[in-house]
CSV table of C-alpha atoms and ligand atoms in Angstrom, one decimal:
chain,number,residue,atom,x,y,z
N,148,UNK,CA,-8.9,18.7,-30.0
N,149,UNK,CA,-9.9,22.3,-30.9
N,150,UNK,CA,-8.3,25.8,-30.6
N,151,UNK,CA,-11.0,27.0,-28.9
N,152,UNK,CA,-9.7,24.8,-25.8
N,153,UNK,CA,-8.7,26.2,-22.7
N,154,UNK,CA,-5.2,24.6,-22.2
N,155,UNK,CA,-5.9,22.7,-19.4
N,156,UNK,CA,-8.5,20.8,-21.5
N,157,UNK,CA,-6.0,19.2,-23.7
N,158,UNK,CA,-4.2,17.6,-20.6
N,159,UNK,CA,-7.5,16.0,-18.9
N,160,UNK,CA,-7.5,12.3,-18.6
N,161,UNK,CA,-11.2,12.1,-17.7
N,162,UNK,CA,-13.3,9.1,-16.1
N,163,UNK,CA,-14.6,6.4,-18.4
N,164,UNK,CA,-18.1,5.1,-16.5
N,165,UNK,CA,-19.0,1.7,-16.6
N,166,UNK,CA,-21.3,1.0,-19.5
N,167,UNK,CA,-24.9,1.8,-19.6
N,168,UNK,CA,-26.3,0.0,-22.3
N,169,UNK,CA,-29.2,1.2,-24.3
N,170,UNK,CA,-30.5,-2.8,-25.2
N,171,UNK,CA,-33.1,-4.2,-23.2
N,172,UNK,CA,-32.5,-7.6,-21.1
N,173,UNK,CA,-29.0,-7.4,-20.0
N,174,UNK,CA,-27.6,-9.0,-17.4
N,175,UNK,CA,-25.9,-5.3,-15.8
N,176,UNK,CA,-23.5,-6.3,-13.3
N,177,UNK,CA,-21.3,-3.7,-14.2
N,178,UNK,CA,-21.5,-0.5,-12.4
N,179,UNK,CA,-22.5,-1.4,-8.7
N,180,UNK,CA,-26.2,-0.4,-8.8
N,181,UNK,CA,-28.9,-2.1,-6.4
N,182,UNK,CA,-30.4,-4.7,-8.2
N,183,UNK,CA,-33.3,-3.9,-6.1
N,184,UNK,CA,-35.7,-0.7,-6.2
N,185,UNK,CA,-35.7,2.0,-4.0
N,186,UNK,CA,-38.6,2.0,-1.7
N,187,UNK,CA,-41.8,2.7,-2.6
N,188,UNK,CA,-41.7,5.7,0.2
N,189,UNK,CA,-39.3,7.4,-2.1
N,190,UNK,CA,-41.6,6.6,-5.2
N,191,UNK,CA,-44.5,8.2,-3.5
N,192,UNK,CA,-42.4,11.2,-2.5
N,193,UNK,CA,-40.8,11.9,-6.0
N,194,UNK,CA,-44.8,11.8,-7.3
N,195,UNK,CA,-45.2,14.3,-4.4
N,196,UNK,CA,-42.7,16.8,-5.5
N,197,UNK,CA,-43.3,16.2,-8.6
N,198,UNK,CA,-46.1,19.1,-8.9
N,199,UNK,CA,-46.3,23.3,-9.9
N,200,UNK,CA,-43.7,24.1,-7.4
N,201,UNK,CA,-41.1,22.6,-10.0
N,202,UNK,CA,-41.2,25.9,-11.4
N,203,UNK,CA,-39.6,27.5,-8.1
N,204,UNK,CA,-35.4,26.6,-7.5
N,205,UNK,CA,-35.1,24.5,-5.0
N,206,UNK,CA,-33.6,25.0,-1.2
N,207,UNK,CA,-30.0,26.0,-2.2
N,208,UNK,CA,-28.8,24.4,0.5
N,209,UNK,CA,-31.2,21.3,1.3
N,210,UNK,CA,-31.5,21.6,4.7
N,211,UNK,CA,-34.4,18.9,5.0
N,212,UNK,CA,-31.9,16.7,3.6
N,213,UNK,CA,-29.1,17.7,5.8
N,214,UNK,CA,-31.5,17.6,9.0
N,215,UNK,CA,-32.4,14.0,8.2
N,216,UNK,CA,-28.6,13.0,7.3
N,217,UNK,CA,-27.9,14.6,10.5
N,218,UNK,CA,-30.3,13.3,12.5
N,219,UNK,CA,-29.9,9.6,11.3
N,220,UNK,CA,-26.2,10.0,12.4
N,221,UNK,CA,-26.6,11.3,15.4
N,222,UNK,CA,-24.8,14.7,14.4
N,223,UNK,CA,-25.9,18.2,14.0
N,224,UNK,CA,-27.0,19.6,10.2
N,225,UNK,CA,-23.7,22.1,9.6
N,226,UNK,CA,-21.5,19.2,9.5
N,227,UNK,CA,-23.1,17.5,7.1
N,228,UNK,CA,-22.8,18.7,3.0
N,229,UNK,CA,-24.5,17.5,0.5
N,230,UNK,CA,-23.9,17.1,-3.4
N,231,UNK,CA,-25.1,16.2,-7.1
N,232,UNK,CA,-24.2,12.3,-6.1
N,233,UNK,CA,-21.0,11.5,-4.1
N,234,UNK,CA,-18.6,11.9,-7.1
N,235,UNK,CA,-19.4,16.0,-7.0
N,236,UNK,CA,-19.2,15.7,-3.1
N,237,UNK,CA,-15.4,14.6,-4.1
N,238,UNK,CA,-14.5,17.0,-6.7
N,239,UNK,CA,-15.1,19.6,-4.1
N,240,UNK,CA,-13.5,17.8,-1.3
N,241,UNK,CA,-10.6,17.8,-3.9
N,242,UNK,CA,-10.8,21.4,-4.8
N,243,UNK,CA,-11.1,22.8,-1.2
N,244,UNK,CA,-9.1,20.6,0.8
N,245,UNK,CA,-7.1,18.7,-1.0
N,246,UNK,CA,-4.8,20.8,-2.5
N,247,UNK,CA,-2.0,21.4,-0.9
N,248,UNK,CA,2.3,21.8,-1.9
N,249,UNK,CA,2.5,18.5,0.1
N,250,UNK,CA,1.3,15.5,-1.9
N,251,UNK,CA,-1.7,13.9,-1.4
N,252,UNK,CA,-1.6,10.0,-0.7
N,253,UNK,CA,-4.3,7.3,-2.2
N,254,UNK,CA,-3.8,4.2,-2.6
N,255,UNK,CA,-2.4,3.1,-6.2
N,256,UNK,CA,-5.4,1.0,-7.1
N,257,UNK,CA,-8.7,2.5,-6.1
N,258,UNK,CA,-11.9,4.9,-7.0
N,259,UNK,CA,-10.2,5.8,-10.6
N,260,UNK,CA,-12.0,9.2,-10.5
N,261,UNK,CA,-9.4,10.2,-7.7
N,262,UNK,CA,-6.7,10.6,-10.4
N,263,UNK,CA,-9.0,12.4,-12.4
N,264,UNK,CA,-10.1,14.9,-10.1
N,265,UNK,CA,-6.2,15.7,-9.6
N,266,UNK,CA,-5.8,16.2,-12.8
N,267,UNK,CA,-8.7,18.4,-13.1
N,268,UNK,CA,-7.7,20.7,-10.2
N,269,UNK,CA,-4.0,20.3,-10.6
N,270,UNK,CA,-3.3,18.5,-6.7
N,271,UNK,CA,-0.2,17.2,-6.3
N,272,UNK,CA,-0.1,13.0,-5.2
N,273,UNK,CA,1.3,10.1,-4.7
N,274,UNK,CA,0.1,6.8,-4.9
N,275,UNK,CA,0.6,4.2,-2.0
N,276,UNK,CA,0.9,0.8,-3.5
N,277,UNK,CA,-1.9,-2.1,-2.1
N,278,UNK,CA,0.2,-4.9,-0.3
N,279,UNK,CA,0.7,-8.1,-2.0
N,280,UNK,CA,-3.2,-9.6,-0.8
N,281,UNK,CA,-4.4,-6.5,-2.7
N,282,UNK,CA,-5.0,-4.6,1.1
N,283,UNK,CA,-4.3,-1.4,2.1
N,284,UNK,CA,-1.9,-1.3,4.9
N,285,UNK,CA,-2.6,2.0,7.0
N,286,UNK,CA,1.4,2.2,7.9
N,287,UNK,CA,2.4,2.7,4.5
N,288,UNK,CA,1.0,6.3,5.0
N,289,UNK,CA,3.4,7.3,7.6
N,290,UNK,CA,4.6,10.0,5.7
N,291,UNK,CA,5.2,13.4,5.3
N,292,UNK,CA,2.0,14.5,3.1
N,293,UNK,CA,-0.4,17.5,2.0
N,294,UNK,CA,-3.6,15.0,2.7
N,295,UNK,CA,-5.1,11.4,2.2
N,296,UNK,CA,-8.3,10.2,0.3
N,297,UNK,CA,-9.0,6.5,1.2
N,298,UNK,CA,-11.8,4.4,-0.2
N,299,UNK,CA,-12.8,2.0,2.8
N,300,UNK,CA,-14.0,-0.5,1.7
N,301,UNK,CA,-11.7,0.1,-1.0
N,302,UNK,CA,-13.1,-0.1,-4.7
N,303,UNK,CA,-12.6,-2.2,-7.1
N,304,UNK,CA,-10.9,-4.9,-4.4
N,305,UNK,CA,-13.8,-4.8,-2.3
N,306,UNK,CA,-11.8,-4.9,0.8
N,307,UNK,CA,-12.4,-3.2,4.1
N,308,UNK,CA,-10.0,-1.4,6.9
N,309,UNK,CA,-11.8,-1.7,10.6
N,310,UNK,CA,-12.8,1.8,11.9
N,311,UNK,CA,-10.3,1.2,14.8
N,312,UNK,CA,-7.1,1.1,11.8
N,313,UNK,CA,-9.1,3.9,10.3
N,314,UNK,CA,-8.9,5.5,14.0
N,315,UNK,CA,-5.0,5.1,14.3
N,316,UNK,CA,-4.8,6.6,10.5
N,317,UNK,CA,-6.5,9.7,11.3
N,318,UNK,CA,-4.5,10.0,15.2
N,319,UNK,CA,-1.7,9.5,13.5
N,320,UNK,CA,-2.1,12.9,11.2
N,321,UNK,CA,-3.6,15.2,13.2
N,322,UNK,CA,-2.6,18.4,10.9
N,323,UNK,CA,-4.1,16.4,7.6
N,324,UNK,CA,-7.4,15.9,6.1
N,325,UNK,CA,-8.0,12.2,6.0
N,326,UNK,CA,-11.1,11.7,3.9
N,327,UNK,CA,-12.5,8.4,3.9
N,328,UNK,CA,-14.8,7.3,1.1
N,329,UNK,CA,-17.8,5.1,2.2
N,330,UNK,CA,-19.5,4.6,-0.9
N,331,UNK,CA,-20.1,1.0,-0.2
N,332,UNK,CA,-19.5,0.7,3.8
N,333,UNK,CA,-23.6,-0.7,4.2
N,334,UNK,CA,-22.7,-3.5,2.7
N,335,UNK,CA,-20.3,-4.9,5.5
N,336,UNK,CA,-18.0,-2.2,6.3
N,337,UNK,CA,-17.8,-0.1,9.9
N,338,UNK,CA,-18.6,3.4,9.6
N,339,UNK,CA,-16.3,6.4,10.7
N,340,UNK,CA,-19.1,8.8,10.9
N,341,UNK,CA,-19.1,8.9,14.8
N,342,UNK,CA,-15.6,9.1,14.9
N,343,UNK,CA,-15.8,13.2,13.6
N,344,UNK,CA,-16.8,14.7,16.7
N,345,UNK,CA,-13.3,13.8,18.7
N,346,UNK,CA,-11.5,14.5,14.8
N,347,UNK,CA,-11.6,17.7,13.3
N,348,UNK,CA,-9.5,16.3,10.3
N,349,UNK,CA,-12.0,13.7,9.2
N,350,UNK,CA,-14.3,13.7,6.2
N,351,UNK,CA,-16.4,11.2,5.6
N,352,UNK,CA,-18.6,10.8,2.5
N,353,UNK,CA,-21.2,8.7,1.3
N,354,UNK,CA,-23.6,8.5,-0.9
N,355,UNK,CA,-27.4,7.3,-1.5
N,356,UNK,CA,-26.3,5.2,-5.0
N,357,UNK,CA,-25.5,2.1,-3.8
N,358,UNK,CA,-27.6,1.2,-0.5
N,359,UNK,CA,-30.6,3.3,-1.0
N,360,UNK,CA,-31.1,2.8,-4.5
N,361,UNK,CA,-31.1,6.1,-5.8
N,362,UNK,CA,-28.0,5.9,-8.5
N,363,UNK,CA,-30.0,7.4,-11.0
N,364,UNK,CA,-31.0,10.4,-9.3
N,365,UNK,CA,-27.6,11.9,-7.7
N,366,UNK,CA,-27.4,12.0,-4.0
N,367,UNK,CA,-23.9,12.2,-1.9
N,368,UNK,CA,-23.0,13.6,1.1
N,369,UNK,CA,-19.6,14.4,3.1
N,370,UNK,CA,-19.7,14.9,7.0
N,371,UNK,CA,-17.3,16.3,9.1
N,372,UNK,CA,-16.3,19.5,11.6
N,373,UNK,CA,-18.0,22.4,10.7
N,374,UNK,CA,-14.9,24.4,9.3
N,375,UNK,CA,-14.5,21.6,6.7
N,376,UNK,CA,-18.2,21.7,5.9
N,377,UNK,CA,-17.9,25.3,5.4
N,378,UNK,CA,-14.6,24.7,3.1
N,379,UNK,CA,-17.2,23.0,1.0
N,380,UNK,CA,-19.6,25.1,0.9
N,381,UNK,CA,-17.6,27.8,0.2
N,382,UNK,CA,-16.7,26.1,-3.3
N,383,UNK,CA,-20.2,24.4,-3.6
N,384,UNK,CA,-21.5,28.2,-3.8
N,385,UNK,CA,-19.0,29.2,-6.4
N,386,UNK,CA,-19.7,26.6,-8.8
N,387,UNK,CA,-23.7,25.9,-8.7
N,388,UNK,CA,-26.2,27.2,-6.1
N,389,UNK,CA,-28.6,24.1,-6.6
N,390,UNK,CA,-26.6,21.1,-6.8
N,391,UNK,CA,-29.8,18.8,-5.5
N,392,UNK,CA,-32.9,19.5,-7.3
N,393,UNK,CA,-36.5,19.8,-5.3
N,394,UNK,CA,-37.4,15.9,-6.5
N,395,UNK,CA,-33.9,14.3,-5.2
N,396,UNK,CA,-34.4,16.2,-2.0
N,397,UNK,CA,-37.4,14.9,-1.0
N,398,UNK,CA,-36.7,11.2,-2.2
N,399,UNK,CA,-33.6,11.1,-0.2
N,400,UNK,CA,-35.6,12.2,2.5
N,401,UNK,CA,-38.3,9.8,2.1
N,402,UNK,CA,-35.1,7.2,1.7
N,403,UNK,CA,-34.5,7.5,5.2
N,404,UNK,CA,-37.6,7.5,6.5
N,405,UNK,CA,-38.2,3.7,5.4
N,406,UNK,CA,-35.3,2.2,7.3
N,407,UNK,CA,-36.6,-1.4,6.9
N,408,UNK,CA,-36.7,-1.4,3.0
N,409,UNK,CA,-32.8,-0.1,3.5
N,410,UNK,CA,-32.2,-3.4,5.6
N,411,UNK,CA,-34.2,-5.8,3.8
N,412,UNK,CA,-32.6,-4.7,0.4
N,413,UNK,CA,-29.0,-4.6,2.2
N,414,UNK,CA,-29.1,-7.8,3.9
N,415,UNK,CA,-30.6,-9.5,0.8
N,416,UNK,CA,-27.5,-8.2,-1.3
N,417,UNK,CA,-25.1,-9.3,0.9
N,418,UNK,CA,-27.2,-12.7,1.0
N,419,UNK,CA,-26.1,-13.3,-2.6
N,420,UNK,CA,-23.1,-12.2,-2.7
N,421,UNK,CA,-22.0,-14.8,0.0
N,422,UNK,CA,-23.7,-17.1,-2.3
N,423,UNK,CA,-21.9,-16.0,-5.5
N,424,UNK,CA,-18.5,-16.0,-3.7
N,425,UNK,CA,-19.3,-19.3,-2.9
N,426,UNK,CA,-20.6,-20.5,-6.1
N,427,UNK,CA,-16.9,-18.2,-7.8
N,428,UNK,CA,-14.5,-20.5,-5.6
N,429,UNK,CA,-16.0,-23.8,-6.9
N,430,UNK,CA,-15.7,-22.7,-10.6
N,431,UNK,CA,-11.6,-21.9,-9.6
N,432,UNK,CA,-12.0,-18.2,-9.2
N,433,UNK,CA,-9.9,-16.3,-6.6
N,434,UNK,CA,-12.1,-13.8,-4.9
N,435,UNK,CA,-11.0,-11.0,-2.5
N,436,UNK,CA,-13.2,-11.0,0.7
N,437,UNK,CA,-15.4,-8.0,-0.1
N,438,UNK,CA,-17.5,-6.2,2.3
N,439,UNK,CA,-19.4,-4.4,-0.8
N,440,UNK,CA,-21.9,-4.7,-3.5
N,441,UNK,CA,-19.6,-6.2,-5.4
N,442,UNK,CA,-16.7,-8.9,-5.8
N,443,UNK,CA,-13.4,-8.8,-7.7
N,444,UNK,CA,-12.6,-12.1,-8.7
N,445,UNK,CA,-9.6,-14.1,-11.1
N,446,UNK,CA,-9.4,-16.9,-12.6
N,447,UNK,CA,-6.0,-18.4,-12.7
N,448,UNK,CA,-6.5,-20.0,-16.0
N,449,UNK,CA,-8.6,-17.4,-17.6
N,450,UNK,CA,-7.9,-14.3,-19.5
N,451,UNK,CA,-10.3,-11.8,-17.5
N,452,UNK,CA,-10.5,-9.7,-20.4
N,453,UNK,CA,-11.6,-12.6,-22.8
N,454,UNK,CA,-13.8,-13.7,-20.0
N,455,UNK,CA,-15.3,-9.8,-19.9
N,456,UNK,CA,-16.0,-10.2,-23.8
N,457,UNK,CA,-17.5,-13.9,-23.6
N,458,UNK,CA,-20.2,-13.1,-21.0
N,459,UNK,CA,-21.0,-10.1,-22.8
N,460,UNK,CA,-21.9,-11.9,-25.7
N,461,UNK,CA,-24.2,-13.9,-23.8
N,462,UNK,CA,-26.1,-10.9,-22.7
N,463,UNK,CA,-24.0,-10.4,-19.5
N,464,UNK,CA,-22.0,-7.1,-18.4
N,465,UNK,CA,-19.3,-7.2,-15.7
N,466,UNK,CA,-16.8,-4.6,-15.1
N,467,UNK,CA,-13.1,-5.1,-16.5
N,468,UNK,CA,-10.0,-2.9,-15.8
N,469,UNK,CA,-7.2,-2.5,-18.5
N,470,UNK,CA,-4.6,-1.4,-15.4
N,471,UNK,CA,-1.3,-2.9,-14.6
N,472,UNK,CA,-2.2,-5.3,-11.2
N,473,UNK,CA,-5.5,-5.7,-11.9
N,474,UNK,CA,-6.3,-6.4,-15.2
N,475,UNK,CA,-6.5,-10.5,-14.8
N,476,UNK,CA,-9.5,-9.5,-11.9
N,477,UNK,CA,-13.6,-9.2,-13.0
N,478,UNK,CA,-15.4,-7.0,-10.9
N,479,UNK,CA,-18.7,-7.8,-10.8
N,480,UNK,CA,-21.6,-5.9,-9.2
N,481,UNK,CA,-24.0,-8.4,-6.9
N,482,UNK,CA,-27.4,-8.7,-8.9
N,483,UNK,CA,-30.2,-10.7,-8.0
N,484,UNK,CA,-30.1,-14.1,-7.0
N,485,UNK,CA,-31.7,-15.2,-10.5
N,486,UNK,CA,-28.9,-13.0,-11.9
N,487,UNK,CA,-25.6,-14.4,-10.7
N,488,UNK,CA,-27.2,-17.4,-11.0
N,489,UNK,CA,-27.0,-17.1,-14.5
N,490,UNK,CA,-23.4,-15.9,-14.2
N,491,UNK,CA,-21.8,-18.7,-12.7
N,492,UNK,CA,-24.1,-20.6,-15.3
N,493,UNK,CA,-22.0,-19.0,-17.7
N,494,UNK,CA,-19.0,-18.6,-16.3
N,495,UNK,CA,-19.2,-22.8,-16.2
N,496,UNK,CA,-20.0,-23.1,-19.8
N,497,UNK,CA,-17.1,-20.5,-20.6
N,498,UNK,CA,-14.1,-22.0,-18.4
N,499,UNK,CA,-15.4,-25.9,-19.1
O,70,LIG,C1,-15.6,4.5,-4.3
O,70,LIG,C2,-16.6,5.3,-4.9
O,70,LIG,N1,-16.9,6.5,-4.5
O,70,LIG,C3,-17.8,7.3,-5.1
O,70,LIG,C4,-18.6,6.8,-6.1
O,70,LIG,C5,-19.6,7.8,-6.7
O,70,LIG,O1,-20.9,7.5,-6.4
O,70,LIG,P1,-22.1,8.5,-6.7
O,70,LIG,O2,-21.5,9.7,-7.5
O,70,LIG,O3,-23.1,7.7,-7.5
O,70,LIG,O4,-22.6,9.0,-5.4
O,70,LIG,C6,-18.4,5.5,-6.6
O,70,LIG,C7,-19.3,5.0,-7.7
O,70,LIG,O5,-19.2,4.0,-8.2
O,70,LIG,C8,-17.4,4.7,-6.0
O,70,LIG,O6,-17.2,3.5,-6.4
């Protein structure tokens, strides 16, 4: 607390991230990376760029990056947006089309930054409560309403809507931004993406963090109509001119350009986690079908919080929630095989 505040400091609740641990030879299973590289295309790229012409800014509005996003959709470049990872792709989906005197619906248990980002920019919302098998059901947001930001698949449950229920959400409020969050949707989910040429009211975002590899450098991207692109980049250009710096746009490039290491890498993640769900369910866990990079799993025996602590004593990190509904689930991020290999190894010794 200080004087010097601005007063809407003092009310912020901000985002906690998962931790990022400065020892060496973790077991990270916490945040949702890829436990695999990104390809060495991007590698070769990032040496590429990385050269004198760091001293000039970069393209202020990354149009190489936004011609191959648009290309590999199968749309044009000014409906596509890109930002400094997905998470400031949503704080100006927030600011610029979010806000409205009608409340905005999510569902009570998602993306936590959603909450935040209210808070930040004052939006008005309402949560929808998950059903009873942790879903969202799209009915429950027949209601009068401002807007709606759904994570599909949802985070941290894991679970995924079909694009046709996605369909009948977005049909169903024609004079409404629907944005749909696809952070995860390579990982078993149906995309949306094709579905904003007959929709002028759906945003779809996404990001390069999860199936490309590329958390640590900051990629996301929204696509929709034009008119909401240009919402975006009306705020975009009154907060920071070069969101994406010259090396990130030509590694997400490059990211695209190697589509087999994107669905080697994909399919072997999803490999795993089919094992680990398997390998969950015979220790006892309850696992929610997940079509993500991760699983959120219970034990009905064991105190997920205790469990959280335990593994991280043995070197392991998984992600834990201290929230009302959720806070007997682990979430835990699909590794390598070698890696939740060792998990369920310890997860044995810990519920024997
Ligand atoms: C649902 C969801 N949306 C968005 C993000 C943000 O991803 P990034 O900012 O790395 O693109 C995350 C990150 O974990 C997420 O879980």
């Amino acid at each position: 607390m200080s004087r010097f505040w601005s007063p809407i400091v003092q009310t912020l609740t901000p985002y906690v991230p998962g931790e990022q641990p400065k020892i060496a030879n973790l077991i990270k299973l916490n945040t949702n990376e890829n436990p695999y590289g990104p390809s060495p295309r991007v590698l070769e790229a990032i040496a590429a760029e990385s050269s004198d012409a760091l001293r000039l800014y970069p393209d202020p509005n990354s149009d190489r990056l936004k011609q191959t996003i648009a290309s590999y959709h199968g749309i044009a470049p000014n409906e596509v947006f890109v930002g400094n990872g997905s998470d400031e792709v949503l704080a100006h989906v927030f600011m610029a089309l979010l806000k409205h005197d009608k409340p905005l619906l999510h569902p009570d248990i998602s993306y936590s930054f959603y909450p935040v980002y209210c808070g930040l920019y004052g939006v008005n919302s309402k949560l929808v409560p998950l059903d009873d098998q942790m879903r969202i059901n799209p009915a429950d947001y027949d209601q009068d309403c401002g807007a709606i930001i759904i994570a599909n698949p949802n985070a941290p449950t894991g679970i995924a809507l079909t694009a046709a229920e996605i369909e009948t959400l977005v049909q169903a409020h024609p004079d409404q931004v629907v944005v749909i969050d696809e952070a995860y949707i390579d990982f078993g989910g149906e995309t949306v993406i094709p579905l904003i040429k007959r929709y002028p009211n759906l945003l779809v975002i996404q990001t390069l963090s999860k199936s490309r590899s590329l958390a640590g450098l900051r990629i996301g991207f929204a696509v929709g109509h034009p008119a909401l692109i240009e919402g975006l980049e009306r705020v975009k250009n009154s907060f920071n001119s070069y969101p994406l710096d010259r090396i990130a746009i030509a590694a997400g490039v490059a990211a695209y350009e190697d589509e087999s290491h994107f669905q080697r890498t994909t399919q072997a993640v999803i490999a795993t986690r089919n094992n680990l769900v398997a390998g969950l369910k015979l220790l006892g866990f309850d696992v929610l079908p997940s079509a993500t990079n991760f699983v959120f799993a219970r034990h009905p025996r064991h105190d997920a919080a205790r469990l959280a602590a335990d593994l991280r004593a043995k070197a392991i990190l998984v992600r834990h929630f201290k929230q009302a509904r959720i806070d007997q689930y682990l979430r835990i991020s699909i590794g390598t095989d070698e890696q939740c290999e060792a998990l369920v190894n310890a997860l044995q010794e810990l519920i024997a």
